[in-house]
GROMACS .gro file of C-alpha atoms in nm:
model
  190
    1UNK     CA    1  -1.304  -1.423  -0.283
    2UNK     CA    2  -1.204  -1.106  -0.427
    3UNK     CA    3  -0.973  -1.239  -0.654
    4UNK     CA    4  -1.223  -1.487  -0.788
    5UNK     CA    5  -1.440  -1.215  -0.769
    6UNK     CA    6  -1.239  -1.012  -1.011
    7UNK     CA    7  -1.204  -1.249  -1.258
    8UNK     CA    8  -1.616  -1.332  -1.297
    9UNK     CA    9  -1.656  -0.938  -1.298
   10UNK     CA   10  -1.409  -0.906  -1.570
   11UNK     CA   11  -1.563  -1.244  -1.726
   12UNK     CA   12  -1.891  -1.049  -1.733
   13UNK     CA   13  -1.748  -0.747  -1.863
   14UNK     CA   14  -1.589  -0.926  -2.141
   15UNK     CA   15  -1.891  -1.108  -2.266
   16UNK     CA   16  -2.057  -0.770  -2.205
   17UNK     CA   17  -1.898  -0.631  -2.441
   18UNK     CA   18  -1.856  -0.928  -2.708
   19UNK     CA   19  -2.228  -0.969  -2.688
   20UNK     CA   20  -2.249  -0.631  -2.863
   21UNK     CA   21  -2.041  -0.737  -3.154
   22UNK     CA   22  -2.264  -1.093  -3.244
   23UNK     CA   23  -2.526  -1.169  -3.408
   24UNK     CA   24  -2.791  -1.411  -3.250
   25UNK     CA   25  -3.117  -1.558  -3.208
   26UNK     CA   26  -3.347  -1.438  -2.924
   27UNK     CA   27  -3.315  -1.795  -2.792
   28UNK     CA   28  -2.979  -1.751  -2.756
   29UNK     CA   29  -3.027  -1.396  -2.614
   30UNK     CA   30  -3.176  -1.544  -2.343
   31UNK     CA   31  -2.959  -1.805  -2.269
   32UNK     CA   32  -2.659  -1.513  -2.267
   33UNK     CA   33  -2.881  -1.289  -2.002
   34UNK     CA   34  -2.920  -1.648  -1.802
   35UNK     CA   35  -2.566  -1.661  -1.815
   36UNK     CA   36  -2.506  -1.338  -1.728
   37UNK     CA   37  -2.761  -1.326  -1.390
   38UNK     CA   38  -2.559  -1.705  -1.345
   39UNK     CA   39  -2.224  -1.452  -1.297
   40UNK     CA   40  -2.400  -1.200  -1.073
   41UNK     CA   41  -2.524  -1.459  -0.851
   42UNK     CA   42  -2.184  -1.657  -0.831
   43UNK     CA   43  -2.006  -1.285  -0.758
   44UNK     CA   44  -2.296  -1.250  -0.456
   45UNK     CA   45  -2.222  -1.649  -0.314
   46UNK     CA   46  -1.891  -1.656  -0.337
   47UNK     CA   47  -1.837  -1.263  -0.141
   48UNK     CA   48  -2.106  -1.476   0.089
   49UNK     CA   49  -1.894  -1.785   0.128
   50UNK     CA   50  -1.514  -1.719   0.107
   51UNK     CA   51  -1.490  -1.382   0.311
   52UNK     CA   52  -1.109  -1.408   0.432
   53UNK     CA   53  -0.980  -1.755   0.321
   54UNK     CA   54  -0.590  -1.702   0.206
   55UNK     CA   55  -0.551  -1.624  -0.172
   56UNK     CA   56  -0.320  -1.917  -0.320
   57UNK     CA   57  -0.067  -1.686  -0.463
   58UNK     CA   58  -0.004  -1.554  -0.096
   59UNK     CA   59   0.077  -1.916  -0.017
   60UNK     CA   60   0.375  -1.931  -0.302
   61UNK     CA   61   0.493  -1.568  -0.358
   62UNK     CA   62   0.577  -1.249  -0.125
   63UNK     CA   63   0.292  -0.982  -0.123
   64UNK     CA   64   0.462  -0.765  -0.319
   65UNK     CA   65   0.490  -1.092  -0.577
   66UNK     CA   66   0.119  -1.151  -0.555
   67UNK     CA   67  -0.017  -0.799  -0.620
   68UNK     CA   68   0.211  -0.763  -0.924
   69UNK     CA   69   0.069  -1.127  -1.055
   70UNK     CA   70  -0.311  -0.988  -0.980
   71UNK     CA   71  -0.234  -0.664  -1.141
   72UNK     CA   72  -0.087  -0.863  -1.437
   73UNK     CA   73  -0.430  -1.070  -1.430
   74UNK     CA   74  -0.697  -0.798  -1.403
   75UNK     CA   75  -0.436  -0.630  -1.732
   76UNK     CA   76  -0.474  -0.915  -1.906
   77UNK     CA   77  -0.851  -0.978  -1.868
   78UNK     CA   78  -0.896  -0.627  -2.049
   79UNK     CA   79  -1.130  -0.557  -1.773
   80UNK     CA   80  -0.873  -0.228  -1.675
   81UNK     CA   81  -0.506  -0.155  -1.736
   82UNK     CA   82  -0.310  -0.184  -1.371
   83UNK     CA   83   0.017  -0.093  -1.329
   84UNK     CA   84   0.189  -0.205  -1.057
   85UNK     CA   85   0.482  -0.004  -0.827
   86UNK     CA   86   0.603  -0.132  -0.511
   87UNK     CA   87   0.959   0.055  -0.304
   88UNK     CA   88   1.133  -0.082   0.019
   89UNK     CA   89   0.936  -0.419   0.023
   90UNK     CA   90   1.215  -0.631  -0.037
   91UNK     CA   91   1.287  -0.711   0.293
   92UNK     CA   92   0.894  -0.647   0.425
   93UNK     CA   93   0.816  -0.975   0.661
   94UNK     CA   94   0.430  -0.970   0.748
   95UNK     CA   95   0.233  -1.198   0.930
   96UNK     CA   96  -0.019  -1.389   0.702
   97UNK     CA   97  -0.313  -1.204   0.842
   98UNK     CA   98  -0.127  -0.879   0.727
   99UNK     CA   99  -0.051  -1.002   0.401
  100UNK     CA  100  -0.397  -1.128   0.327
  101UNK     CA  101  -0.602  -0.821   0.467
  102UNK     CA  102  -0.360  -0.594   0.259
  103UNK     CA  103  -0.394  -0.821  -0.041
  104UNK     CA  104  -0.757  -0.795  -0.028
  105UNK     CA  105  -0.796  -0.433   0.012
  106UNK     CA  106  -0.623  -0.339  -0.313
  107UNK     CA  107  -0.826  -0.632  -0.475
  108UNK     CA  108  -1.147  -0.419  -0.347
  109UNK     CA  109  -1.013  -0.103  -0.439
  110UNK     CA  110  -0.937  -0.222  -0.809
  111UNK     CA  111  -1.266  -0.419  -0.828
  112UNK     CA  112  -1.440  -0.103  -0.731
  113UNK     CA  113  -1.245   0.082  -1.019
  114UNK     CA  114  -1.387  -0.211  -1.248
  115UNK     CA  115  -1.753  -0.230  -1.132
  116UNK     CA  116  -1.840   0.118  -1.036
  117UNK     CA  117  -1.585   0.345  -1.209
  118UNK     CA  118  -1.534   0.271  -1.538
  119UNK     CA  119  -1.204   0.292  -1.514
  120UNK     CA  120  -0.993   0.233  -1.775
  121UNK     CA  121  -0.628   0.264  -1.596
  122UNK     CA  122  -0.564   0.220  -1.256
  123UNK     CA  123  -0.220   0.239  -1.064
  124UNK     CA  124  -0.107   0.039  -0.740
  125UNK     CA  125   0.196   0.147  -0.527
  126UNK     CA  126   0.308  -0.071  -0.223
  127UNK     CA  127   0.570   0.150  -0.076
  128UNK     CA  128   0.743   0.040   0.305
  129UNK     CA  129   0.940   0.299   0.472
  130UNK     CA  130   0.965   0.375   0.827
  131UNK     CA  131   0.787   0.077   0.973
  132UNK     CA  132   0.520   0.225   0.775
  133UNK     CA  133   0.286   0.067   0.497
  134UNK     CA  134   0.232   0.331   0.237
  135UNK     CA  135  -0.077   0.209  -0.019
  136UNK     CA  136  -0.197   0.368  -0.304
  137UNK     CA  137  -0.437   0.297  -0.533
  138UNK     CA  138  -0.552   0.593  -0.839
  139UNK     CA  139  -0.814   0.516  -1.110
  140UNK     CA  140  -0.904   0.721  -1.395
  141UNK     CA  141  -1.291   0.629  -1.319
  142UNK     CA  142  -1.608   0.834  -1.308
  143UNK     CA  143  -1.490   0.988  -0.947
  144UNK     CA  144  -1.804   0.991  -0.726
  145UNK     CA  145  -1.883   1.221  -0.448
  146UNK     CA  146  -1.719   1.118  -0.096
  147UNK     CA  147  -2.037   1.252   0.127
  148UNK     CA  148  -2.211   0.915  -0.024
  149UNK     CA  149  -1.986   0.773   0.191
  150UNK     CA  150  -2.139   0.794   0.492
  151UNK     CA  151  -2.460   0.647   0.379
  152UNK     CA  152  -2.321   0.356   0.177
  153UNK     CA  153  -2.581   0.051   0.157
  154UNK     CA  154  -2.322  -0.193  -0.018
  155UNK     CA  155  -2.084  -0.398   0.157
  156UNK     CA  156  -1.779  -0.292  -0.035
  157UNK     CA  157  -1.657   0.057   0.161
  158UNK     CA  158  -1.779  -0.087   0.543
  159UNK     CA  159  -1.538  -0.400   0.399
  160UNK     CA  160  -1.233  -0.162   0.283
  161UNK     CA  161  -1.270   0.046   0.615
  162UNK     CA  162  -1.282  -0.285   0.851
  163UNK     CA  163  -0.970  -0.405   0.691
  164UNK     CA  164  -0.827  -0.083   0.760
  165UNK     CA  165  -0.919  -0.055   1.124
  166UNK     CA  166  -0.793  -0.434   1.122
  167UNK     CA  167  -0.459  -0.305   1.057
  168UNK     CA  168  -0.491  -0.039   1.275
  169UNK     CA  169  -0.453   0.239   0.947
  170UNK     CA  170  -0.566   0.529   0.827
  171UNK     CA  171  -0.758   0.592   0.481
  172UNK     CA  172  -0.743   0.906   0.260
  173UNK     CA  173  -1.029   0.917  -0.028
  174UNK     CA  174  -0.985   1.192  -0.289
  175UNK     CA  175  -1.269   1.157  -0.516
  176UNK     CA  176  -1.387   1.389  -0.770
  177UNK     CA  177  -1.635   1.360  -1.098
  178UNK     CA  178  -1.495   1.271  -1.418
  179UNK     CA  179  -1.177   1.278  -1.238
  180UNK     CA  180  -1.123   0.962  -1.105
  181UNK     CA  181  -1.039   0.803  -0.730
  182UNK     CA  182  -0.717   0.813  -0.532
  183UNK     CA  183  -0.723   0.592  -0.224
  184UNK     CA  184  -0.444   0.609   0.048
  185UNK     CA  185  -0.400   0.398   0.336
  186UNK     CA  186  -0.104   0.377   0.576
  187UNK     CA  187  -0.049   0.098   0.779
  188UNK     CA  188   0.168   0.118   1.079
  189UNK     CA  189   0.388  -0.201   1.132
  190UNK     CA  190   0.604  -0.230   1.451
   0.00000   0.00000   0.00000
């Protein structure tokens, strides 16, 4: 869902935005706001629905593969520029429930840089070294402060820190105002 969730939050973004460049009648107005509450409720069904099913580019491509081809995606969208790193994950054989719980956390972490930073760059590194996942995920975004945390009321972070405990990791949040997010999270393997 995450994935599908990206692309109707960067859908939304990009009519966002192109509705500020036209011209049109209220009654179209209207219809565009209709549309646009039509997006936010398909975001809300779909995280309802399709919690962990397996993305379809996990099925054809490695991890590494996949998370370059959704960073290419989310680039291309406009919605924020991702570049993508990845070291030592050549020969990196995970089990599918590996692969898909790491898949979706970077898909949170860069949604979250979308929807609630305003990020316009973000960078993802996969790095595998030691029998050791390294991930990292930096966005240039409004930074927020981490006590918030704690009290969260959205789904997102008790999601991210689930997946994490899944896995059996640890996550690092640096977060400052106007300075953007860096999220690390390393994964044990053995």
């Amino acid at each position: 869902h995450d994935g599908l969730g990206g692309i109707l939050s960067s859908t939304k973004y990009s009519l966002g935005n192109m509705k500020q460049n036209l011209i049109i009648t209220p009654e179209n107005a209207a219809a565009f706001e209709r549309t646009m509450d039509m997006l936010d409720q398909s975001i809300k069904e779909l995280r309802r629905v399709a919690h962990n099913m397996m993305p379809e580019t996990l099925m054809k491509l490695s991890l590494s593969e996949a998370l370059q081809d959704y960073c290419m995606q989310v680039t291309q969208s406009g919605a924020l520029k991702v570049s993508y790193q990845n070291f030592g994950t050549e020969e990196l054989d995970l089990e599918n429930s590996t692969k898909i719980t790491v898949y979706r956390i970077i898909q949170e972490l860069i949604n979250n840089a979308i929807k609630h930073a305003n990020a316009q760059t973000a960078t993802v590194q996969l790095i595998y070294n030691e029998n050791k996942l390294n991930i990292t995920v930096e966005d240039d975004g409004n930074g927020f402060d981490k006590t918030l945390l704690e009290n969260a009321s959205g789904i997102g972070y008790k999601n991210l820190q689930s997946r994490v405990d899944f896995l059996k990791g640890t996550i690092d949040i640096q977060s400052q105002l106007n300075k953007g997010t860096s999220v690390y999270i390393e994964i044990p393997l053995s």
